[in-house]
mmCIF file of C-alpha atoms and ligand atoms in Angstrom:
data_model
loop_
_atom_site.group_PDB
_atom_site.id
_atom_site.type_symbol
_atom_site.label_atom_id
_atom_site.label_comp_id
_atom_site.label_asym_id
_atom_site.label_seq_id
_atom_site.Cartn_x
_atom_site.Cartn_y
_atom_site.Cartn_z
ATOM 1 C CA MET L 24 3.692 55.096 15.066
ATOM 2 C CA ASP L 25 4.744 53.516 18.902
ATOM 3 C CA SER L 26 6.575 55.599 21.535
ATOM 4 C CA PRO L 27 9.715 54.280 22.506
ATOM 5 C CA LEU L 28 8.218 53.217 25.938
ATOM 6 C CA LEU L 29 5.557 51.177 24.305
ATOM 7 C CA GLN L 30 7.837 49.479 22.093
ATOM 8 C CA THR L 31 9.661 48.468 25.003
ATOM 9 C CA TYR L 32 6.672 47.102 26.748
ATOM 10 C CA ILE L 33 5.645 45.126 23.483
ATOM 11 C CA SER L 34 9.069 43.471 23.117
ATOM 12 C CA GLN L 35 8.947 42.898 27.062
ATOM 13 C CA LEU L 36 5.663 41.280 26.008
ATOM 14 C CA GLN L 37 6.471 38.847 23.527
ATOM 15 C CA GLY L 38 9.488 37.593 25.632
ATOM 16 C CA GLN L 39 7.053 36.858 28.227
ATOM 17 C CA LEU L 40 4.681 35.096 26.268
ATOM 18 C CA LEU L 41 7.497 33.073 24.488
ATOM 19 C CA ASP L 42 8.858 32.199 28.143
ATOM 20 C CA ASP L 43 5.445 31.309 29.304
ATOM 21 C CA LEU L 44 4.481 29.128 26.336
ATOM 22 C CA CYS L 45 7.632 27.364 26.620
ATOM 23 C CA THR L 46 7.598 23.344 28.005
ATOM 24 C CA SER L 47 9.897 20.652 28.268
ATOM 25 C CA VAL L 48 8.652 19.040 25.204
ATOM 26 C CA PRO L 49 10.036 20.825 21.852
ATOM 27 C CA ALA L 50 6.702 19.674 19.682
ATOM 28 C CA LEU L 51 4.465 21.220 22.578
ATOM 29 C CA THR L 52 6.482 24.594 22.546
ATOM 30 C CA GLU L 53 6.413 24.737 18.991
ATOM 31 C CA LEU L 54 2.760 24.385 18.731
ATOM 32 C CA TYR L 55 2.213 26.841 21.608
ATOM 33 C CA GLN L 56 4.199 29.589 20.292
ATOM 34 C CA TYR L 57 3.424 29.289 16.627
ATOM 35 C CA TYR L 58 1.058 32.242 16.322
ATOM 36 C CA VAL L 59 2.808 34.067 18.846
ATOM 37 C CA ARG L 60 6.035 33.971 16.390
ATOM 38 C CA LEU L 61 3.949 35.123 13.505
ATOM 39 C CA GLN L 62 3.795 38.890 12.549
ATOM 40 C CA SER L 63 1.147 40.718 14.675
ATOM 41 C CA LYS L 64 -0.148 44.019 15.501
ATOM 42 C CA ARG L 65 -0.525 43.194 19.226
ATOM 43 C CA LEU L 66 -3.391 45.402 18.869
ATOM 44 C CA ARG L 67 -5.337 43.966 22.227
ATOM 45 C CA PRO L 68 -1.791 44.340 24.200
ATOM 46 C CA ARG L 69 -1.145 47.872 22.717
ATOM 47 C CA LEU L 70 -4.539 49.280 23.913
ATOM 48 C CA ILE L 71 -4.244 47.549 27.304
ATOM 49 C CA LEU L 72 -0.976 49.548 27.632
ATOM 50 C CA LEU L 73 -1.848 52.557 26.376
ATOM 51 C CA MET L 74 -5.462 52.213 28.624
ATOM 52 C CA ALA L 75 -3.093 51.831 31.763
ATOM 53 C CA GLN L 76 -0.689 55.057 30.869
ATOM 54 C CA ALA L 77 -4.140 57.157 29.964
ATOM 55 C CA THR L 78 -5.967 55.963 33.346
ATOM 56 C CA ASN L 79 -3.515 54.998 35.953
ATOM 57 C CA GLY L 80 -3.682 57.635 38.944
ATOM 58 C CA LEU L 81 -7.416 58.573 38.020
ATOM 59 C CA GLY L 82 -8.618 55.284 39.587
ATOM 60 C CA SER L 83 -10.508 56.005 43.316
ATOM 61 C CA ALA L 84 -8.205 53.373 44.937
ATOM 62 C CA TRP L 85 -5.177 54.209 42.868
ATOM 63 C CA SER L 86 -3.600 55.720 46.217
ATOM 64 C CA LYS L 87 -3.599 52.366 48.169
ATOM 65 C CA LYS L 88 -1.973 50.732 44.881
ATOM 66 C CA GLN L 89 1.759 49.570 45.506
ATOM 67 C CA CYS L 90 3.989 50.789 42.907
ATOM 68 C CA LEU L 91 7.291 49.179 43.162
ATOM 69 C CA PRO L 92 10.219 50.589 41.760
ATOM 70 C CA GLY L 93 11.731 49.110 38.472
ATOM 71 C CA PRO L 94 11.494 49.258 35.012
ATOM 72 C CA LEU L 95 8.178 48.417 34.394
ATOM 73 C CA GLN L 96 7.039 51.097 36.953
ATOM 74 C CA VAL L 97 7.853 54.549 36.022
ATOM 75 C CA GLU L 98 9.509 55.844 32.859
ATOM 76 C CA GLU L 99 10.511 59.388 32.322
ATOM 77 C CA ASN L 100 10.476 61.271 29.415
ATOM 78 C CA ASP L 101 8.430 59.646 27.149
ATOM 79 C CA CYS L 102 5.155 61.542 27.155
ATOM 80 C CA SER L 103 4.102 64.369 29.341
ATOM 81 C CA LEU L 104 2.504 63.388 32.656
ATOM 82 C CA ASN L 105 -1.324 63.606 32.955
ATOM 83 C CA GLN L 106 -3.047 65.631 35.951
ATOM 84 C CA SER L 107 -2.109 62.632 38.476
ATOM 85 C CA GLY L 108 1.618 62.671 37.304
ATOM 86 C CA LEU L 109 1.543 58.995 36.782
ATOM 87 C CA ALA L 110 0.916 58.899 33.214
ATOM 88 C CA ASN L 111 3.664 56.638 32.101
ATOM 89 C CA VAL L 112 3.060 54.050 34.874
ATOM 90 C CA ILE L 113 2.316 50.697 33.764
ATOM 91 C CA LEU L 114 1.512 48.017 36.674
ATOM 92 C CA PRO L 115 3.483 44.685 36.286
ATOM 93 C CA GLU L 116 -0.101 43.393 36.659
ATOM 94 C CA GLN L 117 -1.332 45.471 33.610
ATOM 95 C CA LEU L 118 1.300 43.992 31.487
ATOM 96 C CA ARG L 119 0.647 40.306 32.618
ATOM 97 C CA LEU L 120 -3.051 41.356 31.963
ATOM 98 C CA ALA L 121 -2.031 42.276 28.297
ATOM 99 C CA GLU L 122 -0.268 38.857 28.043
ATOM 100 C CA VAL L 123 -3.239 36.870 29.275
ATOM 101 C CA ILE L 124 -5.513 38.598 26.672
ATOM 102 C CA GLU L 125 -3.065 38.002 23.865
ATOM 103 C CA MET L 126 -3.255 34.524 24.945
ATOM 104 C CA ILE L 127 -6.718 34.093 24.603
ATOM 105 C CA HIS L 128 -6.876 35.563 21.491
ATOM 106 C CA VAL L 129 -4.209 33.449 19.825
ATOM 107 C CA ALA L 130 -6.220 30.349 21.612
ATOM 108 C CA THR L 131 -9.450 31.642 19.681
ATOM 109 C CA LEU L 132 -7.666 31.594 16.215
ATOM 110 C CA MET L 133 -6.094 28.070 16.895
ATOM 111 C CA HIS L 134 -9.867 27.011 17.258
ATOM 112 C CA ASP L 135 -11.282 29.593 14.539
ATOM 113 C CA ASP L 136 -9.140 28.399 11.522
ATOM 114 C CA VAL L 137 -10.111 24.706 12.667
ATOM 115 C CA ILE L 138 -13.975 25.877 12.688
ATOM 116 C CA ASP L 139 -13.120 27.916 9.647
ATOM 117 C CA GLU L 140 -11.138 25.606 7.862
ATOM 118 C CA SER L 141 -8.747 28.164 7.120
ATOM 119 C CA PRO L 142 -5.576 27.266 5.395
ATOM 120 C CA LEU L 143 -3.839 30.811 6.025
ATOM 121 C CA ARG L 144 -2.990 32.916 8.761
ATOM 122 C CA ARG L 145 -1.065 35.953 8.979
ATOM 123 C CA GLY L 146 0.363 34.939 5.527
ATOM 124 C CA ALA L 147 1.552 31.883 6.750
ATOM 125 C CA PRO L 148 -0.032 28.268 6.973
ATOM 126 C CA SER L 149 -2.865 28.256 9.688
ATOM 127 C CA ALA L 150 -2.031 26.097 12.801
ATOM 128 C CA PRO L 151 -4.352 23.430 11.609
ATOM 129 C CA ALA L 152 -2.604 23.386 8.347
ATOM 130 C CA GLN L 153 0.589 23.482 9.912
ATOM 131 C CA PHE L 154 -0.024 20.688 12.807
ATOM 132 C CA GLY L 155 -3.325 19.407 11.981
ATOM 133 C CA ASN L 156 -6.995 20.255 13.446
ATOM 134 C CA LYS L 157 -6.856 18.086 16.882
ATOM 135 C CA GLN L 158 -3.089 19.700 17.778
ATOM 136 C CA SER L 159 -4.681 23.241 16.789
ATOM 137 C CA ILE L 160 -7.580 22.433 19.044
ATOM 138 C CA LEU L 161 -5.502 20.993 21.714
ATOM 139 C CA GLY L 162 -3.011 23.565 21.454
ATOM 140 C CA GLY L 163 -5.591 26.193 21.723
ATOM 141 C CA ASP L 164 -7.035 24.639 24.636
ATOM 142 C CA ALA L 165 -3.541 24.654 26.461
ATOM 143 C CA LEU L 166 -3.140 28.280 25.532
ATOM 144 C CA LEU L 167 -6.427 28.681 27.612
ATOM 145 C CA ALA L 168 -5.484 27.441 30.307
ATOM 146 C CA ARG L 169 -2.438 29.048 30.748
ATOM 147 C CA ALA L 170 -4.036 32.297 30.327
ATOM 148 C CA LEU L 171 -6.476 31.294 33.206
ATOM 149 C CA MET L 172 -3.589 30.318 35.379
ATOM 150 C CA LEU L 173 -1.639 33.651 34.675
ATOM 151 C CA SER L 174 -4.945 35.605 35.391
ATOM 152 C CA ALA L 175 -5.511 33.857 38.495
ATOM 153 C CA SER L 176 -1.674 34.715 39.533
ATOM 154 C CA LEU L 177 -3.110 38.373 39.635
ATOM 155 C CA GLY L 178 -4.754 37.712 42.783
ATOM 156 C CA VAL L 179 -7.551 39.976 41.781
ATOM 157 C CA PRO L 180 -10.669 37.612 41.895
ATOM 158 C CA GLU L 181 -12.912 39.748 39.849
ATOM 159 C CA VAL L 182 -10.472 39.667 37.121
ATOM 160 C CA VAL L 183 -10.590 35.946 36.859
ATOM 161 C CA THR L 184 -14.454 36.360 36.659
ATOM 162 C CA ASN L 185 -14.311 38.807 34.078
ATOM 163 C CA VAL L 186 -11.856 36.535 31.976
ATOM 164 C CA ALA L 187 -13.746 33.649 32.479
ATOM 165 C CA SER L 188 -17.231 35.052 31.650
ATOM 166 C CA VAL L 189 -15.582 36.660 28.485
ATOM 167 C CA LEU L 190 -14.277 33.179 27.180
ATOM 168 C CA SER L 191 -18.044 32.106 27.910
ATOM 169 C CA THR L 192 -19.101 35.098 25.374
ATOM 170 C CA LEU L 193 -16.516 34.246 22.835
ATOM 171 C CA VAL L 194 -17.399 30.813 22.688
ATOM 172 C CA GLU L 195 -21.244 31.625 22.708
ATOM 173 C CA GLY L 196 -20.557 34.199 19.847
ATOM 174 C CA GLU L 197 -19.007 31.502 17.827
ATOM 175 C CA LEU L 198 -21.835 29.170 18.816
ATOM 176 C CA LEU L 199 -24.340 31.514 17.618
ATOM 177 C CA GLN L 200 -22.440 32.025 14.227
ATOM 178 C CA ALA L 201 -22.177 28.126 13.705
ATOM 179 C CA GLN L 202 -25.679 27.719 14.119
ATOM 180 C CA ASP L 203 -26.528 30.144 11.465
ATOM 181 C CA THR L 204 -24.872 27.928 8.947
ATOM 182 C CA MET L 205 -26.291 24.633 10.432
ATOM 183 C CA THR L 206 -29.685 25.455 10.096
ATOM 184 C CA PRO L 207 -31.724 23.998 7.196
ATOM 185 C CA VAL L 208 -30.808 26.120 3.827
ATOM 186 C CA LYS L 209 -34.286 28.288 3.008
ATOM 187 C CA GLN L 210 -35.840 27.545 -0.227
ATOM 188 C CA THR L 211 -37.186 31.066 -1.426
ATOM 189 C CA SER L 212 -39.327 31.082 -4.017
ATOM 190 C CA ASP L 213 -39.915 34.629 -6.064
ATOM 191 C CA ASP L 214 -42.858 35.936 -4.060
ATOM 192 C CA GLU L 215 -41.247 34.543 -1.006
ATOM 193 C CA SER L 216 -38.398 37.064 -1.202
ATOM 194 C CA ARG L 217 -37.663 39.637 1.633
ATOM 195 C CA LYS L 218 -35.480 42.405 2.130
ATOM 196 C CA PRO L 219 -33.067 42.056 5.019
ATOM 197 C CA GLY L 220 -34.952 42.484 8.589
ATOM 198 C CA SER L 221 -33.580 44.262 11.833
ATOM 199 C CA SER L 222 -33.263 40.902 13.060
ATOM 200 C CA ASP L 223 -30.630 39.969 10.320
ATOM 201 C CA TRP L 224 -28.738 43.256 11.387
ATOM 202 C CA ASP L 225 -29.585 42.502 15.285
ATOM 203 C CA SER L 226 -28.084 39.057 15.133
ATOM 204 C CA TYR L 227 -25.233 40.051 13.134
ATOM 205 C CA LEU L 228 -24.183 42.735 15.268
ATOM 206 C CA LYS L 229 -24.849 40.259 18.410
ATOM 207 C CA LYS L 230 -22.563 37.915 17.271
ATOM 208 C CA THR L 231 -19.936 40.676 16.155
ATOM 209 C CA TYR L 232 -20.041 42.055 19.901
ATOM 210 C CA MET L 233 -19.908 38.455 21.262
ATOM 211 C CA LYS L 234 -16.884 36.922 19.475
ATOM 212 C CA THR L 235 -14.601 39.701 18.868
ATOM 213 C CA ALA L 236 -15.828 43.299 20.745
ATOM 214 C CA SER L 237 -16.388 41.632 24.369
ATOM 215 C CA LEU L 238 -12.798 40.611 24.606
ATOM 216 C CA PHE L 239 -11.585 44.289 23.677
ATOM 217 C CA SER L 240 -14.092 45.586 25.925
ATOM 218 C CA ARG L 241 -13.597 43.108 29.260
ATOM 219 C CA ALA L 242 -10.079 43.516 28.492
ATOM 220 C CA LEU L 243 -9.924 47.189 28.715
ATOM 221 C CA SER L 244 -12.267 47.068 32.129
ATOM 222 C CA CYS L 245 -9.662 44.788 33.705
ATOM 223 C CA THR L 246 -7.038 47.105 32.761
ATOM 224 C CA VAL L 247 -8.751 50.038 34.782
ATOM 225 C CA ILE L 248 -9.575 47.521 37.455
ATOM 226 C CA LEU L 249 -6.114 46.339 38.129
ATOM 227 C CA GLY L 250 -5.094 50.227 38.056
ATOM 228 C CA GLY L 251 -7.639 50.752 41.113
ATOM 229 C CA ALA L 252 -10.998 51.633 39.414
ATOM 230 C CA THR L 253 -13.428 50.621 42.126
ATOM 231 C CA GLU L 254 -17.149 49.252 41.073
ATOM 232 C CA SER L 255 -18.996 52.233 40.747
ATOM 233 C CA ASP L 256 -15.808 54.524 38.821
ATOM 234 C CA PRO L 257 -16.747 56.218 35.671
ATOM 235 C CA LEU L 258 -13.522 54.727 34.661
ATOM 236 C CA ARG L 259 -14.963 51.521 34.064
ATOM 237 C CA ASP L 260 -17.750 52.260 31.708
ATOM 238 C CA ILE L 261 -15.451 54.450 29.814
ATOM 239 C CA ALA L 262 -12.973 51.728 29.369
ATOM 240 C CA SER L 263 -15.380 49.121 28.477
ATOM 241 C CA GLU L 264 -17.200 51.473 26.453
ATOM 242 C CA PHE L 265 -14.103 52.220 24.400
ATOM 243 C CA GLY L 266 -13.230 48.746 23.845
ATOM 244 C CA SER L 267 -16.655 47.559 22.891
ATOM 245 C CA GLN L 268 -17.109 50.486 20.283
ATOM 246 C CA LEU L 269 -13.512 49.519 19.042
ATOM 247 C CA GLY L 270 -13.831 45.842 18.561
ATOM 248 C CA MET L 271 -17.052 46.330 16.459
ATOM 249 C CA ALA L 272 -15.384 48.653 14.104
ATOM 250 C CA PHE L 273 -12.406 46.092 14.141
ATOM 251 C CA GLN L 274 -14.353 43.115 13.178
ATOM 252 C CA ILE L 275 -16.693 45.257 10.546
ATOM 253 C CA VAL L 276 -13.477 46.009 8.966
ATOM 254 C CA ASP L 277 -12.590 42.329 8.901
ATOM 255 C CA ASP L 278 -15.699 41.455 7.273
ATOM 256 C CA ILE L 279 -15.337 44.198 4.451
ATOM 257 C CA LEU L 280 -11.345 43.179 3.833
ATOM 258 C CA ASP L 281 -12.904 39.664 3.597
ATOM 259 C CA PHE L 282 -13.786 41.116 0.226
ATOM 260 C CA GLU L 283 -11.445 43.909 -0.610
ATOM 261 C CA GLY L 284 -8.243 42.089 1.197
ATOM 262 C CA GLY L 285 -5.859 40.852 -1.191
ATOM 263 C CA GLU L 286 -2.274 39.555 -0.520
ATOM 264 C CA ALA L 287 -1.938 41.848 2.224
ATOM 265 C CA MET L 288 -4.600 40.207 4.707
ATOM 266 C CA GLY L 289 -2.307 36.889 5.066
ATOM 267 C CA LYS L 290 -5.935 34.921 5.041
ATOM 268 C CA PRO L 291 -8.199 33.570 2.266
ATOM 269 C CA VAL L 292 -10.517 36.313 0.792
ATOM 270 C CA THR L 293 -14.361 35.376 0.897
ATOM 271 C CA ALA L 294 -13.985 33.044 3.425
ATOM 272 C CA ASP L 295 -17.350 34.168 4.976
ATOM 273 C CA LEU L 296 -19.351 33.720 1.883
ATOM 274 C CA HIS L 297 -17.575 30.120 1.694
ATOM 275 C CA LEU L 298 -18.752 29.227 5.254
ATOM 276 C CA GLY L 299 -22.278 30.806 4.345
ATOM 277 C CA LEU L 300 -22.132 33.694 6.499
ATOM 278 C CA ALA L 301 -24.024 36.737 5.843
ATOM 279 C CA THR L 302 -21.932 39.991 7.227
ATOM 280 C CA ALA L 303 -22.376 43.467 7.109
ATOM 281 C CA PRO L 304 -21.114 43.894 3.210
ATOM 282 C CA VAL L 305 -23.950 41.119 2.349
ATOM 283 C CA LEU L 306 -26.835 42.959 4.318
ATOM 284 C CA PHE L 307 -26.608 46.284 2.588
ATOM 285 C CA ALA L 308 -26.197 44.375 -0.810
ATOM 286 C CA LEU L 309 -29.561 42.535 0.154
ATOM 287 C CA GLU L 310 -31.175 45.992 0.066
ATOM 288 C CA GLU L 311 -29.924 46.812 -3.228
ATOM 289 C CA ASN L 312 -30.142 43.569 -5.260
ATOM 290 C CA ASP L 313 -32.920 41.427 -5.141
ATOM 291 C CA GLU L 314 -30.744 38.648 -6.410
ATOM 292 C CA MET L 315 -28.781 38.374 -3.575
ATOM 293 C CA GLN L 316 -31.715 36.737 -1.044
ATOM 294 C CA GLN L 317 -31.805 33.620 -2.739
ATOM 295 C CA LEU L 318 -27.789 33.472 -2.532
ATOM 296 C CA VAL L 319 -28.232 34.176 1.266
ATOM 297 C CA ASP L 320 -30.852 31.694 1.788
ATOM 298 C CA ARG L 321 -28.856 28.594 0.095
ATOM 299 C CA ARG L 322 -25.894 30.117 1.943
ATOM 300 C CA PHE L 323 -23.650 30.263 -1.422
ATOM 301 C CA GLN L 324 -23.545 26.767 -1.590
ATOM 302 C CA GLU L 325 -24.447 26.165 -5.248
ATOM 303 C CA PRO L 326 -21.433 26.383 -7.952
ATOM 304 C CA GLY L 327 -20.536 30.084 -8.682
ATOM 305 C CA ASP L 328 -22.958 31.452 -5.721
ATOM 306 C CA VAL L 329 -19.821 33.022 -4.033
ATOM 307 C CA GLN L 330 -18.359 34.641 -7.406
ATOM 308 C CA ARG L 331 -21.915 35.839 -8.009
ATOM 309 C CA ALA L 332 -22.398 37.581 -4.512
ATOM 310 C CA THR L 333 -19.051 38.591 -4.428
ATOM 311 C CA MET L 334 -19.949 40.472 -7.714
ATOM 312 C CA ILE L 335 -23.212 41.662 -6.506
ATOM 313 C CA VAL L 336 -21.640 43.341 -3.192
ATOM 314 C CA LYS L 337 -18.598 44.843 -5.154
ATOM 315 C CA SER L 338 -21.248 46.576 -7.842
ATOM 316 C CA THR L 339 -23.528 48.116 -5.100
ATOM 317 C CA ASN L 340 -22.739 50.348 -2.446
ATOM 318 C CA ALA L 341 -22.381 47.635 -0.105
ATOM 319 C CA LEU L 342 -18.736 48.122 0.797
ATOM 320 C CA PRO L 343 -18.878 51.862 1.379
ATOM 321 C CA ARG L 344 -21.840 51.765 3.596
ATOM 322 C CA ALA L 345 -20.155 49.035 5.653
ATOM 323 C CA GLY L 346 -17.316 51.226 5.872
ATOM 324 C CA ALA L 347 -19.585 53.640 7.225
ATOM 325 C CA VAL L 348 -21.045 51.759 10.135
ATOM 326 C CA ALA L 349 -17.155 50.722 11.039
ATOM 327 C CA ARG L 350 -16.308 54.593 11.058
ATOM 328 C CA ALA L 351 -19.611 55.548 13.068
ATOM 329 C CA TYR L 352 -18.121 52.844 15.882
ATOM 330 C CA ALA L 353 -14.819 53.727 15.611
ATOM 331 C CA GLN L 354 -16.018 57.157 16.367
ATOM 332 C CA LYS L 355 -17.749 56.184 19.150
ATOM 333 C CA ALA L 356 -14.791 54.529 20.607
ATOM 334 C CA HIS L 357 -12.704 57.969 20.287
ATOM 335 C CA ASP L 358 -15.530 60.150 21.645
ATOM 336 C CA ALA L 359 -15.959 57.666 24.699
ATOM 337 C CA LEU L 360 -12.393 58.436 25.927
ATOM 338 C CA ALA L 361 -13.353 62.507 25.825
ATOM 339 C CA PRO L 362 -13.759 62.552 29.908
ATOM 340 C CA LEU L 363 -10.181 61.450 30.272
ATOM 341 C CA PRO L 364 -7.556 63.988 31.012
ATOM 342 C CA ALA L 365 -5.480 64.610 27.945
ATOM 343 C CA SER L 366 -2.490 62.934 27.609
ATOM 344 C CA PRO L 367 -0.203 61.191 24.896
ATOM 345 C CA ALA L 368 -1.884 57.846 25.760
ATOM 346 C CA LYS L 369 -5.118 59.308 25.348
ATOM 347 C CA VAL L 370 -4.187 60.524 21.886
ATOM 348 C CA ALA L 371 -2.650 57.215 20.877
ATOM 349 C CA LEU L 372 -5.846 55.422 21.916
ATOM 350 C CA GLN L 373 -8.051 57.513 20.045
ATOM 351 C CA CYS L 374 -5.581 57.248 16.871
ATOM 352 C CA LEU L 375 -5.574 53.474 17.328
ATOM 353 C CA ALA L 376 -9.288 53.682 17.282
ATOM 354 C CA MET L 377 -9.629 55.798 14.156
ATOM 355 C CA GLY L 378 -6.755 53.776 12.785
ATOM 356 C CA VAL L 379 -8.594 50.631 12.752
ATOM 357 C CA ILE L 380 -10.834 51.724 9.858
ATOM 358 C CA ALA L 381 -8.076 52.229 7.548
ATOM 359 C CA ARG L 382 -6.163 49.165 8.221
ATOM 360 C CA ASP L 383 -5.741 47.083 4.980
ATOM 361 C CA HIS L 384 -4.775 43.735 6.923
HETATM 362 C C1 FPP E 24 -11.865 35.385 14.262
HETATM 363 O O1 FPP E 24 -13.480 35.643 13.640
HETATM 364 C C2 FPP E 24 -12.553 34.527 15.460
HETATM 365 C C3 FPP E 24 -12.885 35.464 16.618
HETATM 366 C C4 FPP E 24 -12.835 36.631 16.747
HETATM 367 C C5 FPP E 24 -13.523 34.630 17.865
HETATM 368 C C6 FPP E 24 -13.240 33.016 17.644
HETATM 369 C C7 FPP E 24 -13.761 32.199 18.837
HETATM 370 C C8 FPP E 24 -13.967 30.979 19.220
HETATM 371 C C9 FPP E 24 -13.338 30.107 17.842
HETATM 372 C C10 FPP E 24 -14.371 30.170 20.315
HETATM 373 C C11 FPP E 24 -13.187 29.267 20.849
HETATM 374 C C12 FPP E 24 -13.244 30.464 22.006
HETATM 375 C C13 FPP E 24 -12.107 30.192 22.519
HETATM 376 C C14 FPP E 24 -12.468 30.789 24.168
HETATM 377 C C15 FPP E 24 -10.847 29.134 22.367
HETATM 378 P P1 FPP E 24 -13.065 35.376 11.806
HETATM 379 O O2 FPP E 24 -13.135 34.124 11.666
HETATM 380 O O3 FPP E 24 -14.356 36.169 11.659
HETATM 381 O O4 FPP E 24 -11.955 36.045 11.587
HETATM 382 P P2 FPP E 24 -10.778 35.752 10.658
HETATM 383 O O5 FPP E 24 -11.123 36.509 9.134
HETATM 384 O O6 FPP E 24 -9.563 36.406 11.499
HETATM 385 O O7 FPP E 24 -10.750 34.413 10.431
HETATM 386 MG MG1 MG E 25 -12.048 32.865 10.903
HETATM 387 MG MG1 MG E 26 -14.424 32.552 12.453
#
């Protein structure tokens, strides 16, 4: 449950996003704002705003920060103050960063739904289903351009560098994933069958970090940079580690929900198998069921393969084991915040981390 202050910021963020995605051409505005208008938990902005609340005032350069008066600066009586007495301060630049990161996230979804040929997103027709592939790709490009302009307007070159760098990582994560589905289908004979090696896991975890966790990690580093954490400040590692571990947990849960999710997901089930992807549940199922290897090797392409693989995943311990991995990442995210002083924002961040593994959509 959000504090009233956080709710206010999230509403303000929604307004800013809609304003900044408004153009003089109604059809473009409709395209740019499409995913922003759909129901969303706004997880990334929430994390950024809470990290700002949990860390502002602690960074080495905080005393040099200009805290202008105004509704975005200091709110009283929302939660008890941390040691610095500035627990509730969120800088306008940090709210802007939350907007930049959400815009990037939405842009990636506009591209992702083309790549994944997904007809649904958040319970509604996906952007490509609604507007076509070309519009979805170009719309995503426009959002990225706007996000970069906004990030430059923060006037902190290091943040722009971080944003550009994470865009490159996101794209490379998707490229690696796409390459996995493009290499020739393997012909496996019985005597050739193999167990999932550490390289399967390494590659899965690497892609998971790159396509998802990297954005959480960099977004939260940028939050503390804007809050005055200089290069050697341990706050940077704390924020980035928290984001990275939480992001891993989030994507592994997404991969589990690809099997378990029903209507609540608002997107198709077993989409990953249809794309030929072997995610954590499949990697665990491979260890328990010999038949799975041939399905993986032909990337679930033959008639009935997706159904058979789903059945195997559900009849083994694959889903609980994948859940345990996600839980371990969430716990590491929780623990990464241990050095921060006690504050309601810190508790809220830790609850969000553990909540990621309980989500059902
Ligand atoms: C969702 O994964 C997709 C991502 C987390 C990243 C998508 C990134 C790109 C498409 C690269 C393009 C990048 C930019 C910067 C525009 P998923 O398909 O597993 O999740 P889903 O179930 O929500 O579709
Ligand atoms: Mg997808
Ligand atoms: Mg995808």
